[in-house]
Tab-separated table of C-alpha atoms in Angstrom:
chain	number	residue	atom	x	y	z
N	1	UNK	CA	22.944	-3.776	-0.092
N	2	UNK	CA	23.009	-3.126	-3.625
N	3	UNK	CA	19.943	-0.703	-5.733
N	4	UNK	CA	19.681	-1.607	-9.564
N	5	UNK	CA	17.063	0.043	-12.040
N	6	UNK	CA	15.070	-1.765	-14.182
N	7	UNK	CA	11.682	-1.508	-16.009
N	8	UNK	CA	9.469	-4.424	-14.256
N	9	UNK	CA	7.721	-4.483	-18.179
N	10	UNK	CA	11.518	-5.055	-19.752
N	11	UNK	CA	11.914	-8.899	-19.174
N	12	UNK	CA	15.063	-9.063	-20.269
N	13	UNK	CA	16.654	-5.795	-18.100
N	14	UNK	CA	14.750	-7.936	-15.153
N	15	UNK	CA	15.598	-11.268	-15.409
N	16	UNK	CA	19.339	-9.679	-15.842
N	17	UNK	CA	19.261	-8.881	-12.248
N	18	UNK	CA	18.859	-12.128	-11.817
N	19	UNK	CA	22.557	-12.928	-13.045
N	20	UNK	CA	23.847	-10.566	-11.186
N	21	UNK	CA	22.485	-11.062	-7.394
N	22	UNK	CA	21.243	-14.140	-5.540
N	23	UNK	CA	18.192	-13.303	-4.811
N	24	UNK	CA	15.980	-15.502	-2.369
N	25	UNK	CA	12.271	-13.014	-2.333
N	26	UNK	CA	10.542	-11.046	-4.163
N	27	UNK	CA	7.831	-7.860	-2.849
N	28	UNK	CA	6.307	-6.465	-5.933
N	29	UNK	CA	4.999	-3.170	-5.266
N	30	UNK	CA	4.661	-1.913	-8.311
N	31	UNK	CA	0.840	-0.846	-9.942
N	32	UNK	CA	-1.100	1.008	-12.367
N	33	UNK	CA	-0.576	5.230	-12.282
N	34	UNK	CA	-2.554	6.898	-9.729
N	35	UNK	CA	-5.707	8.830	-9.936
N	36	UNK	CA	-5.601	11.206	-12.183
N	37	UNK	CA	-5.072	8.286	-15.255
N	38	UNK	CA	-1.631	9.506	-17.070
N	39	UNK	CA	-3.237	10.803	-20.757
N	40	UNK	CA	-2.487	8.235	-23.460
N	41	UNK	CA	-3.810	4.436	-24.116
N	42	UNK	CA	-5.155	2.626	-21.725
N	43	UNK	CA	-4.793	-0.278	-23.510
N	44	UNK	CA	-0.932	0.232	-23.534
N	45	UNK	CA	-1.104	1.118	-19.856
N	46	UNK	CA	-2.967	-2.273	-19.046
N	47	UNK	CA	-0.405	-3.938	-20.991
N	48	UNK	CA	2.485	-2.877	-19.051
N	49	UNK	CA	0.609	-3.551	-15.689
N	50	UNK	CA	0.297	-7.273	-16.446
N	51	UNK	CA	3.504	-7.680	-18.929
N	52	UNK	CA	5.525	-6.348	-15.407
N	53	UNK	CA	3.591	-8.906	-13.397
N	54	UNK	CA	3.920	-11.681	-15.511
N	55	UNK	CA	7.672	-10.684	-15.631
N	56	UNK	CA	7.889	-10.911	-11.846
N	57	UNK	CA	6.011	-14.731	-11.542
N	58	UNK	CA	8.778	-15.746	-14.486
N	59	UNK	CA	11.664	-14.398	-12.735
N	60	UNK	CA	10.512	-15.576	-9.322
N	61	UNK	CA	10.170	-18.843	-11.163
N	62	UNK	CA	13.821	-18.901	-12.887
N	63	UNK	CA	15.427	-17.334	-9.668
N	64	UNK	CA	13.529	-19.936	-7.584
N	65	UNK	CA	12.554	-17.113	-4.859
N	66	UNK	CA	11.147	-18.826	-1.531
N	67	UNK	CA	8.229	-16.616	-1.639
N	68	UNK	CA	6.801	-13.431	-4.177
N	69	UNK	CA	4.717	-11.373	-1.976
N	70	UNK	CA	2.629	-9.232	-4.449
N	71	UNK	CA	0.903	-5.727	-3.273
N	72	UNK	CA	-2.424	-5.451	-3.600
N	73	UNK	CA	-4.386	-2.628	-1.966
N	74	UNK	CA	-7.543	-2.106	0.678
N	75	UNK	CA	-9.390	-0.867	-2.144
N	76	UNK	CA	-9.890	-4.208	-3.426
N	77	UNK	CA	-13.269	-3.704	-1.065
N	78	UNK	CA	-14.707	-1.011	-2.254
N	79	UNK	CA	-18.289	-1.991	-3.044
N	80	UNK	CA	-18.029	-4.968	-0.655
N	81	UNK	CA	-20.282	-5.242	2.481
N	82	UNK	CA	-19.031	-2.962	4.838
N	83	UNK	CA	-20.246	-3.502	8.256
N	84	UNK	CA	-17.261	-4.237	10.402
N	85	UNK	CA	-13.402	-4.996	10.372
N	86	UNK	CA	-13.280	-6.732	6.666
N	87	UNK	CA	-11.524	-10.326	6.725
N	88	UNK	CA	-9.682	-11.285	3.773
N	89	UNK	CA	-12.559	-13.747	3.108
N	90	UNK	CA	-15.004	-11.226	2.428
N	91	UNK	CA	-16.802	-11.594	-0.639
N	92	UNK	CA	-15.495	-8.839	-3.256
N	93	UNK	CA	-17.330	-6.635	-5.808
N	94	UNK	CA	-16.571	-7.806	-9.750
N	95	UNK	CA	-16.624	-3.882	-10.432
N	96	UNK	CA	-13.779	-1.433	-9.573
N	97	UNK	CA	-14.070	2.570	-9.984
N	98	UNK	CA	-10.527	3.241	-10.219
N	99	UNK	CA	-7.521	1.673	-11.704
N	100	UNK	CA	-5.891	0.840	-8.537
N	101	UNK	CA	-8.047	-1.498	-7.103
N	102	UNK	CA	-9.413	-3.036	-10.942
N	103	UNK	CA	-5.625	-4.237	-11.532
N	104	UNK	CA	-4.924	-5.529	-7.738
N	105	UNK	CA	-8.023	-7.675	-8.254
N	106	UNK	CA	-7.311	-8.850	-11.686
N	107	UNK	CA	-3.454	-9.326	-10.181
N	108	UNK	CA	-4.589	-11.292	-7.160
N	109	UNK	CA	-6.897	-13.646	-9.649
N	110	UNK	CA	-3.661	-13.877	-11.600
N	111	UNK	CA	-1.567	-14.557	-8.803
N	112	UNK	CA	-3.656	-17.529	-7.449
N	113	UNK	CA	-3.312	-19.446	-10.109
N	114	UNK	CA	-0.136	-18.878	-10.981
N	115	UNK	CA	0.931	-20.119	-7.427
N	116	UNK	CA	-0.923	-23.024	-8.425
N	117	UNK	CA	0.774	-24.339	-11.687
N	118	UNK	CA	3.706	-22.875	-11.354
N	119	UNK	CA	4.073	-23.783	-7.671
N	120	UNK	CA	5.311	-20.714	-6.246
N	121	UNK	CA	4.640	-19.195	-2.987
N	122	UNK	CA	2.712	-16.344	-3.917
N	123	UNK	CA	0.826	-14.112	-1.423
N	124	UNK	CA	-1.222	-11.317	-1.528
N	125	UNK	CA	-0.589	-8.374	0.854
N	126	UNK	CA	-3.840	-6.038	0.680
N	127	UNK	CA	-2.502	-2.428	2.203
N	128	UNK	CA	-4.426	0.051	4.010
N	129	UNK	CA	-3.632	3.703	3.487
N	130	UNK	CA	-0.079	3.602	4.187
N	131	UNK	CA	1.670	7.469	4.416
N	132	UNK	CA	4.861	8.408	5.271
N	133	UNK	CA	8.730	8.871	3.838
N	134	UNK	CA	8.983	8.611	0.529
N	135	UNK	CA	4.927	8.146	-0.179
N	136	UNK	CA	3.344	10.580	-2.553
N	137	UNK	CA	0.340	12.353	-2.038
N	138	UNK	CA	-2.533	9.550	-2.207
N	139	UNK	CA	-5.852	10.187	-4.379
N	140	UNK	CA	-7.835	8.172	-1.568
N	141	UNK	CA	-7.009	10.462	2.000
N	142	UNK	CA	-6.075	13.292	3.064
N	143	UNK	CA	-3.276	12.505	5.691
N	144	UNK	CA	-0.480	13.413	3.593
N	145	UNK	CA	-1.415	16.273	2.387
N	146	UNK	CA	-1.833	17.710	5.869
N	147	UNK	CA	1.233	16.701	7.190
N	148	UNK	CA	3.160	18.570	4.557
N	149	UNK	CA	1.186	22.126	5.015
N	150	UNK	CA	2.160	21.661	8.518
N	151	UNK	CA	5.413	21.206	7.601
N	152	UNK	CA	5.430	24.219	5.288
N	153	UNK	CA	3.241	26.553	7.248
N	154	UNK	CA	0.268	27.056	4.757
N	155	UNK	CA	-2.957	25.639	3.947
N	156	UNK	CA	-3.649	22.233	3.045
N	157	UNK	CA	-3.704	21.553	-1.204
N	158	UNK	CA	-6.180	18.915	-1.381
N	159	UNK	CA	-6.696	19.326	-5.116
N	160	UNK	CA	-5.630	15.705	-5.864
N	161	UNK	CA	-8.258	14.184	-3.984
N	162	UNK	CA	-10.670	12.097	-6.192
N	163	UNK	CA	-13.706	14.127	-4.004
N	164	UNK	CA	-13.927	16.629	-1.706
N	165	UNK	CA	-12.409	16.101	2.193
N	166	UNK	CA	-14.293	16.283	5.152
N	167	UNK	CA	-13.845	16.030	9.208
N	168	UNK	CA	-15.026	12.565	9.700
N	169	UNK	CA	-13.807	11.050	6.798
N	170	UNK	CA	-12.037	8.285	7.750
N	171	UNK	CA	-9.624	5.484	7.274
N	172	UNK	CA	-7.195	2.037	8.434
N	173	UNK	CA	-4.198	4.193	8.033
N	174	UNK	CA	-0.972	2.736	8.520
N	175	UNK	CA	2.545	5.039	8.976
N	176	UNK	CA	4.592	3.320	6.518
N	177	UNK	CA	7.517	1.798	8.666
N	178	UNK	CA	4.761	-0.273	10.154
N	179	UNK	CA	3.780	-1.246	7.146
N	180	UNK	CA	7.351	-2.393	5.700
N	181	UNK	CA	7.616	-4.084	8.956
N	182	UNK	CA	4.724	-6.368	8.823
N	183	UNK	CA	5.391	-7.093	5.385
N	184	UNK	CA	9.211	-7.867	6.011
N	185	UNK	CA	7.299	-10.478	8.350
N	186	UNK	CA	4.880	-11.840	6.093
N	187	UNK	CA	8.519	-12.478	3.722
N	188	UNK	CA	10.498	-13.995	6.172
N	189	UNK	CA	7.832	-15.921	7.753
N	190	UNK	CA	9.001	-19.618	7.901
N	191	UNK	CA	5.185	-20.916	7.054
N	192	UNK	CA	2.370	-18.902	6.023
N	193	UNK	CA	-0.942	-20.472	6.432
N	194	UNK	CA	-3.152	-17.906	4.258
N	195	UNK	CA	-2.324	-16.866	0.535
N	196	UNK	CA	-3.900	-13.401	1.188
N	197	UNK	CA	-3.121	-10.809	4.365
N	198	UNK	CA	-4.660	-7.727	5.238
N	199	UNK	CA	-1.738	-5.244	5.855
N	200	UNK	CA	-2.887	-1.771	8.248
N	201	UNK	CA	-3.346	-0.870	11.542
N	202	UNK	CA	-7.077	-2.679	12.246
N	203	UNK	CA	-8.326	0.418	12.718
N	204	UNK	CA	-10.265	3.797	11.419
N	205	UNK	CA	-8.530	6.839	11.594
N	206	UNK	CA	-10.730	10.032	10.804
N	207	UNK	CA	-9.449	12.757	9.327
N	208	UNK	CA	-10.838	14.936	12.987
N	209	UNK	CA	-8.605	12.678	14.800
N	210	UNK	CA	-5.474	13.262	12.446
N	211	UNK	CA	-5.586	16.768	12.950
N	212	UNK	CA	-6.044	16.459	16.459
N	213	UNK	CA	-2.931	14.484	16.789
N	214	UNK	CA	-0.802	16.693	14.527
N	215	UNK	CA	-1.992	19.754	16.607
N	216	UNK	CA	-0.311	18.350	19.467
N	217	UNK	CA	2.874	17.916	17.624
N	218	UNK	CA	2.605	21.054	15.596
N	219	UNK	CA	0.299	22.870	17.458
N	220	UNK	CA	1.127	26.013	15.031
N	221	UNK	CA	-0.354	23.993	11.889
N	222	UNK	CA	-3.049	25.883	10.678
N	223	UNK	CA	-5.100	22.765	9.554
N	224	UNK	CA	-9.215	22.420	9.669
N	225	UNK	CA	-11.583	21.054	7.390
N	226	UNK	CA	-15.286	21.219	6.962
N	227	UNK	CA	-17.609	19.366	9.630
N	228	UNK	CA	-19.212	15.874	7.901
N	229	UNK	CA	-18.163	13.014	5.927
N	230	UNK	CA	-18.747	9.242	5.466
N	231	UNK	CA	-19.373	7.392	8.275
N	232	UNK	CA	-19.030	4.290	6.751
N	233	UNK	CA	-15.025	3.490	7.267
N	234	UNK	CA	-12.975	0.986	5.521
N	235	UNK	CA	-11.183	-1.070	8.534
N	236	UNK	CA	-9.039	-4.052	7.963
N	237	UNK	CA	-9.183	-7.779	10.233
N	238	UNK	CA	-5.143	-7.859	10.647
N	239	UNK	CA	-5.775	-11.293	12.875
N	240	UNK	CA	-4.024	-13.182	10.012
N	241	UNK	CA	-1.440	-10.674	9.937
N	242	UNK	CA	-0.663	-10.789	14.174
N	243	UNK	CA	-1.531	-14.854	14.377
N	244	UNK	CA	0.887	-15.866	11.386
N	245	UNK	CA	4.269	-13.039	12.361
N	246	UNK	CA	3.732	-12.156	15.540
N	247	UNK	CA	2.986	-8.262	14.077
N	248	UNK	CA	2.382	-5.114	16.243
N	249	UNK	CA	2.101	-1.647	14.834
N	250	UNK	CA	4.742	0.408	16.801
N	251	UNK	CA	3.299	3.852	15.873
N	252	UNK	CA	0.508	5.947	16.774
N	253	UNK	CA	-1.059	8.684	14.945
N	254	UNK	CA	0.929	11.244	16.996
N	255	UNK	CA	4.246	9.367	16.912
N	256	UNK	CA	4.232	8.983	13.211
N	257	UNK	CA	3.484	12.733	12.331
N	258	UNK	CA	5.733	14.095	14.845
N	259	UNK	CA	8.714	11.117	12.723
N	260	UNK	CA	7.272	12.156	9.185
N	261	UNK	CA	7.246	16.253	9.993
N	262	UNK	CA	10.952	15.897	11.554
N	263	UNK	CA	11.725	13.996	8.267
N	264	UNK	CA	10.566	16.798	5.824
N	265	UNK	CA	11.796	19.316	8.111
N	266	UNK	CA	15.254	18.107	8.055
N	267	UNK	CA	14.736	18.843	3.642
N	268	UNK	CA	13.331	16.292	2.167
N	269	UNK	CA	10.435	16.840	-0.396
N	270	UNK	CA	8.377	13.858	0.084
């Protein structure tokens, strides 16, 4: 295995690589900064955003990749109708509060018809709230952040949160060595028969139930949070997902904090 560093937004540093490796896939992962926005232009910042995508589509081109699996995100449904497990078909909102989800839906638009003159396999993977190794603490949920005050011993910081967190607050959360797994899938498939997947767990995990689990694992964690929340839980149809790789999440709630905790225990800081 080899590890090179490269700016997605320098084409030329990228499409170096290129000369270097035989490479037969591509996952782009990368996206816009996080909630809070980074101070500066956000013209600039929107630049860079598409200028690495683009990048990515011409080196997928020129490297002749089987298939570029681009990451979108389960936000892409905020503002969608929300009344069950939502199916990659379901009809999106034109309007996005946060930068996340505005470039992932601009990027999948991009991405579609890209795929379509260029004639590359290009898929969309939309991820739930994925947590684990080597995540950072999400503006979205809360799971994170609990998992490392149990691991330190102190009360949850949830001061990154776009809004305040509450009990029954709730999301598809997906440990993240399920979600490299089904994605790995989604790669290596020999046909895909969808150019957009729902990646997560297919269902909502409340922020109650979290705690509950990591209580049994940690049962020292001094972890609560106040009584309420939205009912109203984003949940993602994964039938693509299972019917196209065969995929099966491998870890529960409990099993994942008990891996993550052993994994920051052991001195690591994410």
């Amino acid at each position: 295995m080899a590890v090179e560093q490269a700016d997605v937004a320098d084409r030329d540093a990228l499409l170096a690589i290129g000369d270097r490796h035989d490479i037969t896939g591509i996952v782009h992962l990368a996206g816009p900064h996080p909630w809070p926005p980074v101070p500066g232009s956000p013209v600039e910042e929107t630049r860079r955003v598409l200028d690495g995508l683009l990048n990515i589509v011409q080196a997928a081109q020129e490297w002749g990749v089987r298939r570029l699996g681009i990451a979108s995100t389960i936000g892409v449904y905020f503002g969608a109708a929300n009344d069950g497990p939502l199916h990659e078909d379901t009809p999106l909102s034109m309007s996005a509060s946060a930068s996340i989800p505005a470039f992932k839906k601009v990027g999948e638009l991009l991405g579609g018809f890209l795929a379509g003159v260029t004639g590359i396999d290009i898929v969309n993977y939309r991820i739930s709230g994925t947590w684990g190794p080597l995540g950072h603490l999400d503006p979205f949920f809360a799971a994170p952040a609990l998992v490392h005050a149990a691991a330190r011993g102190t009360a949850p910081d949830l001061s990154h949160l776009m809004g305040p967190a509450f009990a029954e607050d709730g999301l598809d959360l997906s440990y993240v060595k399920d979600t490299g797994r089904a994605i790995a899938l989604l790669q290596l498939a020999d046909k895909l028969n969808h150019r957009t997947y729902n990646v997560g767990s297919g269902h909502a995990t409340t922020n109650a139930q979290f705690i509950e689990a990591m209580k049994k694992v940690a049962p020292e964690a001094q972890i609560a949070l106040p009584a309420g929340g939205d009912a109203s839980h984003l949940v993602l149809d994964i039938s693509r997902l299972k019917e196209d790789t065969g995929y099966q999440a491998e870890y529960d709630i409990e099993r994942a904090v008990s891996d993550y905790l052993a994994w920051l225990r052991a001195g690591h800081q994410r």
